[in-house]
């Protein structure tokens, strides 16, 4: 190496040692521009980028280093660290194993090999690696802590407890050990001690999200919704991961959640629309928090008192309160995403639909602007996903029939169609059942109306096309099966809108190890080639979730109802 290059490399290494990572990156790259095959620079630059959490870039440099020199355990070790960060545990395990094959005296390599095996839920194998690290370095608190985690996951709680105690004796400020200790206490139903351990973990590492998550779930299980929600919101504010969203979602699903704890409509709106769980699971809480809108609360009260009679617009809401209702995005999101199952809210929505019908009858040609049109369209979408379950009076049926006939005539002649009439019919009758409904897709409409047409015409038409492509395994002849099929042919259930989120996909082997840590089973030893049968899949929530949950799984979903299968597909 030229003296100048040697000097730049020394400067880069000094910057790295001093923690000046940006300077180190710049200088290592300068070396590599002049000496592309500088193995040490490639290796150290990959370490810098790993610390900066730019793992994909780091992998490019470490791969280049490995091509130039495959005899360095350090290079294999660094590559394993990168692959572990990239959540590619099987590859990481290979790199760490190759590092150990070259040099089996590095305790950190043994330890990291064990942590990857823990990630793969191969806990017995992980313990062997941790023991290798501890043999080389008896006071290696982190390795002892990691071994304790394996023992805990194998439900060997007493041994895990002793190992955590040993780790904490060596390193009292080891937050991971306090967190693990808390998990053991929790598994032993020693909840006060678990709480204290989680709090010690957070005292030593305030940013420790897993400890805050565990403390939040413990608080929730104890009925302390205020503390659980506070912990969940703080975790979400610090780091919006699936795990923090799941914790918030658990709080939002709790029957203990009530407006007295504060306004969480912003969280409920996100939980519904992103979503953070199945939207239906948030519906009860949404109904409780909608009343924080004074206009909605007042109209729900008036609708309930008048029930089963429906109130005209002037009696249900004033113009100002109706504007306040129409502008409530939380209400609209609830209507659009999941069937409402609250009696008072259903009565209120039935009154809204009646007022929509009266408006369409009396002002068919009037221009309807947002947000009123958006509210009415959300109501029509709600009626579709709840299979038009809202009660209808004889007068409503008569009025709707007249609007339906006028709409069919306009479809046949190409005449203009009042937007309110279209939305009203959609709130009482699925649009795809109308003759010539497909032509509605060729006309220009406001965005809110287009969303209704997408739901009630385009999607059902696509489902109809799918009917010919789905194979029938056998004929359905049993009387009970025929009755069940006919029920779901007429009303496929549930008409779900959004799929719940899934964490990182896993293998079936990993799931089995997690669910049955003490049981032996025949492993697939592969990330793919797994066939899963979902018998009675309905409208597809279960098979969709299953296909997303497992790595490379082939899912066969069967059902008696062809309509349900088309909806699922």
Coordinates of C-alpha atoms in Angstrom, one line a residue:
X1 CA 0.0 0.0 0.0
X2 CA 1.3 3.5 -0.9
X3 CA 2.3 5.7 2.0
X4 CA -0.6 8.1 1.3
X5 CA -3.1 5.3 1.3
X6 CA -1.7 3.9 4.5
X7 CA -2.0 7.3 6.1
X8 CA -5.6 7.7 5.0
X9 CA -6.4 4.2 6.3
X10 CA -4.9 5.1 9.7
X11 CA -6.9 8.3 9.8
X12 CA -10.1 6.3 9.0
X13 CA -9.3 3.7 11.7
X14 CA -8.7 6.5 14.2
X15 CA -12.0 8.2 13.4
X16 CA -13.7 4.8 13.8
X17 CA -12.1 4.3 17.2
X18 CA -13.1 7.8 18.2
X19 CA -16.7 7.2 17.2
X20 CA -16.6 9.7 14.4
X21 CA -18.5 7.3 12.1
X22 CA -19.3 9.8 9.2
X23 CA -15.6 10.7 9.0
X24 CA -14.6 7.1 9.1
X25 CA -17.0 6.2 6.3
X26 CA -15.8 9.0 4.1
X27 CA -12.1 8.1 4.7
X28 CA -12.6 4.3 4.2
X29 CA -14.4 5.0 1.0
X30 CA -11.5 7.2 -0.1
X31 CA -9.1 4.3 0.5
X32 CA -11.3 2.0 -1.5
X33 CA -11.5 4.3 -4.4
X34 CA -7.7 4.1 -4.6
X35 CA -7.4 0.5 -3.4
X36 CA -10.7 -1.4 -4.3
X37 CA -9.3 -4.7 -2.9
X38 CA -8.3 -3.3 0.5
X39 CA -9.7 -6.1 2.7
X40 CA -9.3 -4.3 6.0
X41 CA -11.0 -1.2 4.7
X42 CA -13.9 -3.2 3.2
X43 CA -14.3 -5.0 6.5
X44 CA -14.2 -1.9 8.7
X45 CA -16.4 0.1 6.4
X46 CA -19.0 -2.7 6.7
X47 CA -18.8 -2.4 10.5
X48 CA -19.3 1.4 10.3
X49 CA -22.3 1.0 8.1
X50 CA -23.7 -1.7 10.4
X51 CA -23.4 0.6 13.4
X52 CA -25.2 3.3 11.3
X53 CA -27.9 0.7 10.6
X54 CA -27.3 0.8 6.8
X55 CA -27.3 -3.0 6.6
X56 CA -27.8 -3.5 2.9
X57 CA -24.9 -1.3 2.1
X58 CA -22.8 -3.0 4.7
X59 CA -23.5 -6.4 3.2
X60 CA -22.2 -5.2 -0.2
X61 CA -18.8 -4.4 1.3
X62 CA -18.5 -7.4 3.6
X63 CA -19.3 -9.7 0.6
X64 CA -16.5 -8.0 -1.3
X65 CA -14.1 -8.6 1.6
X66 CA -15.1 -12.3 1.8
X67 CA -14.4 -12.8 -1.9
X68 CA -10.9 -11.5 -1.4
X69 CA -10.2 -13.4 1.9
X70 CA -12.3 -16.4 3.0
X71 CA -9.9 -17.4 5.8
X72 CA -10.8 -14.6 8.2
X73 CA -13.1 -15.5 11.1
X74 CA -13.6 -11.8 11.7
X75 CA -15.0 -11.3 8.2
X76 CA -17.5 -14.2 8.6
X77 CA -18.4 -12.9 12.1
X78 CA -19.1 -9.4 10.8
X79 CA -21.2 -10.8 7.9
X80 CA -23.2 -12.8 10.5
X81 CA -23.9 -9.7 12.5
X82 CA -25.2 -7.9 9.3
X83 CA -27.4 -10.9 8.3
X84 CA -28.8 -11.1 11.8
X85 CA -29.7 -7.4 11.6
X86 CA -31.3 -8.0 8.2
X87 CA -33.4 -10.7 9.8
X88 CA -32.0 -13.5 7.8
X89 CA -31.2 -15.9 10.7
X90 CA -30.4 -19.0 8.7
X91 CA -27.8 -17.3 6.7
X92 CA -26.4 -15.6 9.8
X93 CA -26.1 -19.0 11.5
X94 CA -24.0 -20.2 8.5
X95 CA -21.6 -17.3 8.7
X96 CA -21.2 -17.6 12.5
X97 CA -20.6 -21.4 12.1
X98 CA -18.0 -20.7 9.4
X99 CA -16.3 -18.2 11.8
X100 CA -16.2 -20.9 14.5
X101 CA -14.7 -23.4 12.1
X102 CA -11.8 -21.0 11.6
X103 CA -11.5 -19.8 15.2
X104 CA -13.4 -21.5 18.0
X105 CA -11.8 -19.4 20.8
X106 CA -14.0 -16.3 20.3
X107 CA -16.7 -16.2 23.0
X108 CA -18.6 -13.5 21.1
X109 CA -19.0 -15.7 18.1
X110 CA -20.4 -18.6 20.2
X111 CA -22.8 -16.1 21.9
X112 CA -24.0 -14.6 18.6
X113 CA -24.4 -18.1 17.2
X114 CA -26.6 -18.9 20.2
X115 CA -28.8 -15.7 19.8
X116 CA -29.5 -16.7 16.1
X117 CA -30.5 -20.1 17.2
X118 CA -32.8 -18.5 19.8
X119 CA -34.3 -16.4 16.9
X120 CA -34.8 -19.7 15.0
X121 CA -36.5 -21.1 18.2
X122 CA -33.9 -23.9 18.4
X123 CA -33.4 -23.4 22.1
X124 CA -31.6 -26.6 23.0
X125 CA -29.0 -25.9 20.3
X126 CA -28.7 -22.3 21.4
X127 CA -27.9 -23.5 25.0
X128 CA -25.0 -25.5 23.6
X129 CA -23.5 -22.4 22.0
X130 CA -24.0 -20.2 25.0
X131 CA -22.3 -22.9 27.1
X132 CA -19.4 -22.7 24.7
X133 CA -19.2 -18.9 25.2
X134 CA -19.4 -19.2 29.0
X135 CA -16.7 -21.9 29.0
X136 CA -14.3 -19.5 27.3
X137 CA -15.4 -16.6 29.4
X138 CA -17.0 -17.6 32.7
X139 CA -18.1 -14.1 33.6
X140 CA -19.7 -13.4 30.3
X141 CA -23.0 -11.9 31.7
X142 CA -24.6 -11.4 28.3
X143 CA -24.1 -15.0 27.3
X144 CA -25.5 -16.2 30.7
X145 CA -28.5 -13.9 30.2
X146 CA -29.1 -15.3 26.7
X147 CA -28.8 -18.9 28.0
X148 CA -31.4 -18.0 30.6
X149 CA -33.7 -16.8 27.9
X150 CA -33.4 -20.2 26.1
X151 CA -34.1 -22.0 29.4
X152 CA -37.2 -19.8 30.0
X153 CA -38.5 -20.4 26.5
X154 CA -38.1 -24.1 27.2
X155 CA -40.2 -23.6 30.3
X156 CA -37.3 -24.6 32.6
X157 CA -38.2 -21.6 34.7
X158 CA -36.2 -22.4 37.9
X159 CA -33.0 -22.9 35.9
X160 CA -33.8 -19.7 33.9
X161 CA -34.3 -17.8 37.2
X162 CA -31.0 -19.0 38.5
X163 CA -29.2 -18.0 35.3
X164 CA -30.7 -14.6 35.3
X165 CA -29.6 -14.1 39.0
X166 CA -26.1 -15.1 38.0
X167 CA -26.0 -12.6 35.1
X168 CA -27.3 -9.8 37.3
X169 CA -24.7 -10.7 40.0
X170 CA -22.0 -10.1 37.4
X171 CA -23.7 -7.1 35.8
X172 CA -26.4 -5.5 37.9
X173 CA -27.3 -2.9 35.2
X174 CA -28.0 -5.5 32.5
X175 CA -31.4 -4.4 31.4
X176 CA -32.0 -7.6 29.3
X177 CA -31.5 -9.7 32.4
X178 CA -34.0 -7.7 34.4
X179 CA -36.5 -8.0 31.5
X180 CA -36.0 -11.8 31.3
X181 CA -36.3 -12.0 35.0
X182 CA -39.6 -10.2 34.7
X183 CA -40.8 -12.7 32.1
X184 CA -40.0 -15.6 34.3
X185 CA -41.8 -14.0 37.2
X186 CA -44.8 -13.4 34.9
X187 CA -44.8 -17.0 33.8
X188 CA -44.8 -18.0 37.4
X189 CA -47.7 -15.7 38.1
X190 CA -45.6 -13.6 40.5
X191 CA -46.9 -10.4 39.0
X192 CA -45.7 -7.9 41.6
X193 CA -42.1 -9.1 41.2
X194 CA -42.5 -9.1 37.4
X195 CA -43.6 -5.5 37.5
X196 CA -40.6 -4.6 39.7
X197 CA -38.2 -6.4 37.3
X198 CA -39.6 -4.7 34.2
X199 CA -39.3 -1.3 36.0
X200 CA -35.7 -2.1 36.9
X201 CA -35.0 -2.9 33.2
X202 CA -36.5 0.5 32.2
X203 CA -34.6 2.3 34.9
X204 CA -31.3 1.0 33.3
X205 CA -32.5 1.4 29.7
X206 CA -35.4 3.9 29.4
X207 CA -35.6 3.2 25.6
X208 CA -36.1 -0.6 26.2
X209 CA -39.3 -0.9 24.2
X210 CA -39.8 -4.7 24.9
X211 CA -39.7 -4.0 28.7
X212 CA -42.2 -1.2 28.3
X213 CA -44.4 -3.5 26.1
X214 CA -44.3 -6.3 28.7
X215 CA -45.1 -3.8 31.5
X216 CA -48.0 -2.5 29.4
X217 CA -49.5 -5.9 28.8
X218 CA -49.1 -6.7 32.5
X219 CA -50.9 -3.5 33.5
X220 CA -53.6 -4.3 31.0
X221 CA -54.1 -7.9 32.4
X222 CA -54.4 -6.4 35.9
X223 CA -57.1 -4.0 34.7
X224 CA -55.0 -0.9 34.9
X225 CA -56.0 0.5 31.6
X226 CA -54.8 4.0 32.3
X227 CA -51.2 2.9 32.9
X228 CA -51.3 0.4 30.1
X229 CA -52.5 3.0 27.6
X230 CA -49.9 5.5 28.8
X231 CA -47.1 3.0 28.3
X232 CA -48.4 2.0 24.9
X233 CA -48.7 5.6 23.7
X234 CA -45.2 6.4 24.9
X235 CA -43.8 3.3 23.1
X236 CA -45.7 4.3 19.9
X237 CA -44.3 7.9 20.1
X238 CA -40.8 6.7 20.4
X239 CA -40.8 3.9 17.8
X240 CA -43.7 3.1 15.5
X241 CA -43.2 -0.7 15.0
X242 CA -45.7 -3.4 14.6
X243 CA -45.1 -4.4 18.2
X244 CA -45.9 -1.0 19.6
X245 CA -49.0 -0.8 17.4
X246 CA -50.0 -4.2 18.7
X247 CA -49.7 -3.0 22.2
X248 CA -51.8 0.1 21.6
X249 CA -54.3 -2.1 19.7
X250 CA -54.6 -4.4 22.8
X251 CA -55.5 -1.4 24.9
X252 CA -58.0 -0.2 22.3
X253 CA -59.7 -3.6 22.3
X254 CA -60.1 -3.7 26.0
X255 CA -63.6 -3.5 27.4
X256 CA -62.1 -1.3 30.2
X257 CA -61.4 1.5 27.7
X258 CA -63.8 4.3 28.3
X259 CA -63.9 8.1 27.5
X260 CA -63.0 8.8 31.1
X261 CA -59.4 7.8 30.3
X262 CA -59.2 10.6 27.7
X263 CA -59.8 11.1 24.1
X264 CA -58.2 8.3 22.0
X265 CA -60.2 8.9 18.8
X266 CA -57.0 9.7 17.0
X267 CA -55.6 6.3 17.9
X268 CA -58.8 4.5 17.1
X269 CA -58.9 6.2 13.7
X270 CA -55.4 5.0 12.8
X271 CA -56.2 1.5 14.2
X272 CA -59.2 1.2 12.0
X273 CA -57.8 2.5 8.8
X274 CA -54.2 1.2 8.7
X275 CA -55.3 -1.2 10.5
X276 CA -53.6 -2.4 13.6
X277 CA -55.8 -5.4 14.1
X278 CA -59.1 -6.6 12.6
X279 CA -61.3 -3.5 12.5
X280 CA -64.2 -5.4 13.9
X281 CA -62.3 -5.7 17.2
X282 CA -62.2 -2.0 17.6
X283 CA -65.9 -1.4 16.9
X284 CA -67.1 -1.6 20.6
X285 CA -64.6 1.1 21.6
X286 CA -65.4 3.2 18.6
X287 CA -69.1 3.2 19.6
X288 CA -68.1 4.3 23.1
X289 CA -65.9 7.2 21.9
X290 CA -68.1 8.5 19.1
X291 CA -70.2 10.2 21.8
X292 CA -67.4 12.6 22.5
X293 CA -68.8 14.4 19.4
X294 CA -71.6 16.4 21.0
X295 CA -73.7 16.4 17.8
X296 CA -73.5 12.6 17.5
X297 CA -74.3 12.1 21.2
X298 CA -77.3 14.3 21.0
X299 CA -78.7 12.7 17.8
X300 CA -78.1 9.2 19.1
X301 CA -80.1 10.1 22.2
X302 CA -83.0 11.5 20.1
X303 CA -83.0 8.5 17.7
X304 CA -83.1 6.1 20.6
X305 CA -86.0 7.9 22.3
X306 CA -88.0 7.9 19.0
X307 CA -87.3 4.3 18.1
X308 CA -88.8 2.4 16.3
X309 CA -90.1 5.6 14.6
X310 CA -87.6 7.4 12.4
X311 CA -87.1 11.1 12.8
X312 CA -87.1 13.6 9.9
X313 CA -84.0 15.7 9.4
X314 CA -85.2 18.7 11.3
X315 CA -86.0 16.6 14.4
X316 CA -82.9 14.5 14.3
X317 CA -80.3 17.3 13.9
X318 CA -80.0 20.9 13.3
X319 CA -78.0 22.1 10.2
X320 CA -75.0 23.0 12.4
X321 CA -75.0 19.7 14.3
X322 CA -75.4 17.8 11.0
X323 CA -72.4 19.6 9.6
X324 CA -70.4 18.6 12.7
X325 CA -71.5 14.9 12.2
X326 CA -70.6 14.9 8.5
X327 CA -67.2 16.3 9.2
X328 CA -66.4 13.5 11.7
X329 CA -63.8 11.4 10.0
X330 CA -63.8 8.9 12.8
X331 CA -67.4 8.1 12.2
X332 CA -66.9 7.8 8.5
X333 CA -63.9 5.4 9.0
X334 CA -66.0 3.2 11.3
X335 CA -68.9 3.0 8.8
X336 CA -66.5 2.1 6.0
X337 CA -64.5 -0.6 7.6
X338 CA -66.6 -2.8 9.8
X339 CA -70.2 -3.6 10.6
X340 CA -71.4 -1.6 13.6
X341 CA -72.9 -3.8 16.4
X342 CA -74.0 -1.2 18.9
X343 CA -77.8 -0.8 19.3
X344 CA -77.8 3.0 19.8
X345 CA -75.4 3.5 16.9
X346 CA -77.4 1.3 14.7
X347 CA -80.6 3.3 15.5
X348 CA -78.7 6.5 14.7
X349 CA -77.3 5.1 11.4
X350 CA -80.8 3.9 10.5
X351 CA -82.1 7.5 11.0
X352 CA -79.3 8.9 8.9
X353 CA -80.2 6.5 6.1
X354 CA -83.9 7.6 6.4
X355 CA -82.8 11.2 6.1
X356 CA -80.7 10.4 3.1
X357 CA -83.8 8.8 1.5
X358 CA -86.0 11.8 2.2
X359 CA -83.3 14.1 0.8
X360 CA -83.0 12.1 -2.4
X361 CA -86.8 12.2 -2.8
X362 CA -87.2 15.9 -2.2
X363 CA -84.0 17.3 -3.8
X364 CA -83.0 14.8 -6.4
X365 CA -81.2 17.4 -8.6
X366 CA -79.4 19.3 -5.9
X367 CA -75.7 19.5 -5.7
X368 CA -74.3 17.7 -2.6
X369 CA -70.9 18.8 -1.5
X370 CA -68.4 17.2 0.8
X371 CA -68.4 16.4 3.7
X372 CA -72.2 15.5 3.5
X373 CA -71.7 13.4 0.4
X374 CA -68.8 11.6 2.0
X375 CA -70.9 10.7 5.1
X376 CA -73.8 9.4 3.0
X377 CA -71.4 7.3 0.9
X378 CA -69.8 5.9 4.0
X379 CA -73.3 5.0 5.2
X380 CA -74.0 3.1 1.9
X381 CA -70.7 1.2 2.3
X382 CA -71.7 0.3 5.8
X383 CA -75.0 -1.1 4.7
X384 CA -73.3 -3.2 2.1
X385 CA -70.8 -4.8 4.5
X386 CA -73.5 -5.4 7.1
X387 CA -75.6 -7.2 4.4
X388 CA -78.4 -4.5 4.7
X389 CA -79.3 -5.6 8.2
X390 CA -80.8 -2.2 9.2
X391 CA -84.6 -2.3 9.7
X392 CA -86.8 -0.8 7.0
X393 CA -90.3 0.5 7.3
X394 CA -92.9 -0.1 4.6
X395 CA -92.8 3.5 3.6
X396 CA -89.0 3.3 3.1
X397 CA -89.4 0.2 1.0
X398 CA -91.9 2.0 -1.2
X399 CA -89.7 5.1 -1.6
X400 CA -86.6 3.1 -2.4
X401 CA -88.5 1.0 -5.0
X402 CA -89.5 4.2 -6.8
X403 CA -85.8 5.4 -6.7
X404 CA -84.6 2.0 -7.9
X405 CA -87.0 2.0 -10.9
X406 CA -86.0 5.6 -11.8
X407 CA -82.3 4.6 -11.6
X408 CA -82.9 1.5 -13.8
X409 CA -84.7 3.6 -16.4
X410 CA -81.9 6.2 -16.4
X411 CA -79.3 3.4 -16.9
X412 CA -81.3 2.1 -19.9
X413 CA -81.7 5.5 -21.5
X414 CA -78.4 7.1 -20.6
X415 CA -80.1 9.9 -18.8
X416 CA -78.4 11.8 -16.0
X417 CA -78.5 10.2 -12.6
X418 CA -78.8 12.4 -9.5
X419 CA -76.0 11.5 -7.1
X420 CA -78.2 11.4 -4.0
X421 CA -80.5 8.9 -5.7
X422 CA -77.6 6.7 -6.6
X423 CA -76.2 6.7 -3.1
X424 CA -79.6 6.2 -1.5
X425 CA -80.3 3.1 -3.6
X426 CA -76.8 1.8 -2.7
X427 CA -77.7 2.3 1.0
X428 CA -80.8 0.0 0.6
X429 CA -79.9 -2.4 -2.3
X430 CA -76.6 -3.7 -3.6
X431 CA -76.0 -1.8 -6.8
X432 CA -74.6 -4.9 -8.7
X433 CA -78.1 -6.4 -8.6
X434 CA -79.5 -3.7 -10.9
X435 CA -79.7 -4.4 -14.7
X436 CA -76.9 -2.5 -16.5
X437 CA -75.2 -1.5 -13.3
X438 CA -71.8 -1.9 -14.9
X439 CA -72.4 1.2 -17.0
X440 CA -72.2 3.3 -13.9
X441 CA -68.5 2.7 -13.9
X442 CA -68.2 4.6 -17.2
X443 CA -69.6 7.8 -15.8
X444 CA -67.7 10.5 -13.9
X445 CA -68.4 10.6 -10.2
X446 CA -66.9 12.3 -7.0
X447 CA -64.3 10.2 -5.3
X448 CA -66.6 9.2 -2.4
X449 CA -69.2 7.8 -4.9
X450 CA -66.4 6.0 -6.9
X451 CA -65.5 4.2 -3.7
X452 CA -69.1 3.0 -3.4
X453 CA -69.1 1.8 -7.0
X454 CA -65.8 0.0 -6.5
X455 CA -67.3 -1.9 -3.6
X456 CA -70.8 -2.5 -4.9
X457 CA -70.2 -3.0 -8.7
X458 CA -66.6 -3.5 -9.7
X459 CA -65.7 -6.0 -7.0
X460 CA -68.9 -8.1 -7.3
X461 CA -68.5 -8.2 -11.1
X462 CA -64.9 -9.5 -10.7
X463 CA -66.2 -12.0 -8.2
X464 CA -68.7 -13.2 -10.8
X465 CA -66.0 -13.7 -13.3
X466 CA -64.0 -15.8 -10.8
X467 CA -66.8 -18.3 -10.4
X468 CA -65.9 -20.2 -13.5
X469 CA -62.2 -20.5 -12.5
X470 CA -62.7 -22.1 -9.1
X471 CA -62.7 -25.9 -9.2
X472 CA -65.3 -28.0 -7.5
X473 CA -63.7 -31.0 -5.7
X474 CA -67.0 -32.9 -5.2
X475 CA -70.7 -32.5 -5.7
X476 CA -72.6 -31.1 -2.7
X477 CA -75.5 -33.5 -2.0
X478 CA -76.0 -33.5 1.8
X479 CA -79.2 -31.7 2.8
X480 CA -77.6 -29.8 5.7
X481 CA -74.6 -28.9 3.6
X482 CA -76.9 -27.5 0.8
X483 CA -78.7 -25.4 3.4
X484 CA -75.5 -24.0 4.8
X485 CA -74.2 -23.3 1.3
X486 CA -77.4 -21.5 0.3
X487 CA -77.2 -19.4 3.4
X488 CA -73.7 -18.2 2.6
X489 CA -74.4 -17.9 -1.1
X490 CA -77.0 -15.3 -0.3
X491 CA -75.0 -13.6 2.5
X492 CA -71.3 -14.3 2.4
X493 CA -69.9 -13.5 5.9
X494 CA -68.1 -11.6 7.0
X495 CA -67.7 -9.0 4.3
X496 CA -64.4 -7.8 5.7
X497 CA -62.6 -4.8 4.2
X498 CA -59.1 -4.8 5.7
X499 CA -56.7 -7.7 6.6
X500 CA -55.1 -7.5 10.0
X501 CA -51.4 -7.0 10.1
X502 CA -49.0 -9.9 10.6
X503 CA -45.5 -9.7 12.1
X504 CA -42.5 -11.2 10.5
X505 CA -43.4 -14.4 8.6
X506 CA -42.2 -17.6 10.2
X507 CA -41.8 -21.3 9.4
X508 CA -44.2 -24.0 10.7
X509 CA -41.2 -25.5 12.6
X510 CA -40.7 -22.2 14.4
X511 CA -44.4 -22.0 15.4
X512 CA -44.3 -25.6 16.7
X513 CA -41.3 -24.9 18.8
X514 CA -42.9 -21.8 20.2
X515 CA -46.3 -23.4 21.0
X516 CA -44.9 -26.8 22.2
X517 CA -41.4 -26.2 23.5
X518 CA -41.2 -29.5 25.4
X519 CA -42.6 -31.7 22.7
X520 CA -40.7 -33.4 19.9
X521 CA -42.1 -33.3 16.4
X522 CA -41.0 -34.2 12.8
X523 CA -39.5 -31.0 11.4
X524 CA -39.8 -29.8 7.9
X525 CA -36.2 -28.4 8.0
X526 CA -37.2 -26.0 5.2
X527 CA -38.6 -22.5 5.0
X528 CA -40.9 -23.6 2.2
X529 CA -42.7 -26.6 0.7
X530 CA -45.4 -26.5 3.4
X531 CA -48.9 -27.3 2.4
X532 CA -51.7 -25.9 4.6
X533 CA -55.4 -26.8 4.3
X534 CA -58.1 -24.3 5.5
X535 CA -61.3 -26.2 5.4
X536 CA -64.4 -23.9 5.6
X537 CA -62.5 -20.8 4.7
X538 CA -65.5 -18.5 4.3
X539 CA -64.7 -15.1 2.9
X540 CA -61.0 -15.6 3.3
X541 CA -59.8 -13.9 6.5
X542 CA -58.3 -17.1 7.8
X543 CA -56.4 -18.3 4.7
X544 CA -55.2 -14.8 3.9
X545 CA -53.8 -14.5 7.4
X546 CA -52.3 -18.0 7.2
X547 CA -50.6 -17.3 3.8
X548 CA -49.1 -14.1 5.1
X549 CA -48.0 -15.7 8.4
X550 CA -45.9 -18.6 7.1
X551 CA -42.8 -18.4 4.8
X552 CA -43.5 -19.8 1.3
X553 CA -46.5 -21.8 2.5
X554 CA -49.0 -23.1 -0.1
X555 CA -52.5 -22.7 1.3
X556 CA -55.5 -24.6 -0.1
X557 CA -58.7 -22.9 1.0
X558 CA -62.0 -24.8 0.5
X559 CA -65.6 -23.9 1.3
X560 CA -69.2 -24.9 0.4
X561 CA -70.0 -21.5 -0.8
X562 CA -68.7 -20.4 -4.2
X563 CA -69.8 -16.8 -3.5
X564 CA -67.7 -16.8 -0.3
X565 CA -64.7 -18.2 -2.2
X566 CA -65.0 -15.5 -4.9
X567 CA -65.1 -12.8 -2.2
X568 CA -62.0 -14.4 -0.6
X569 CA -60.1 -14.5 -3.9

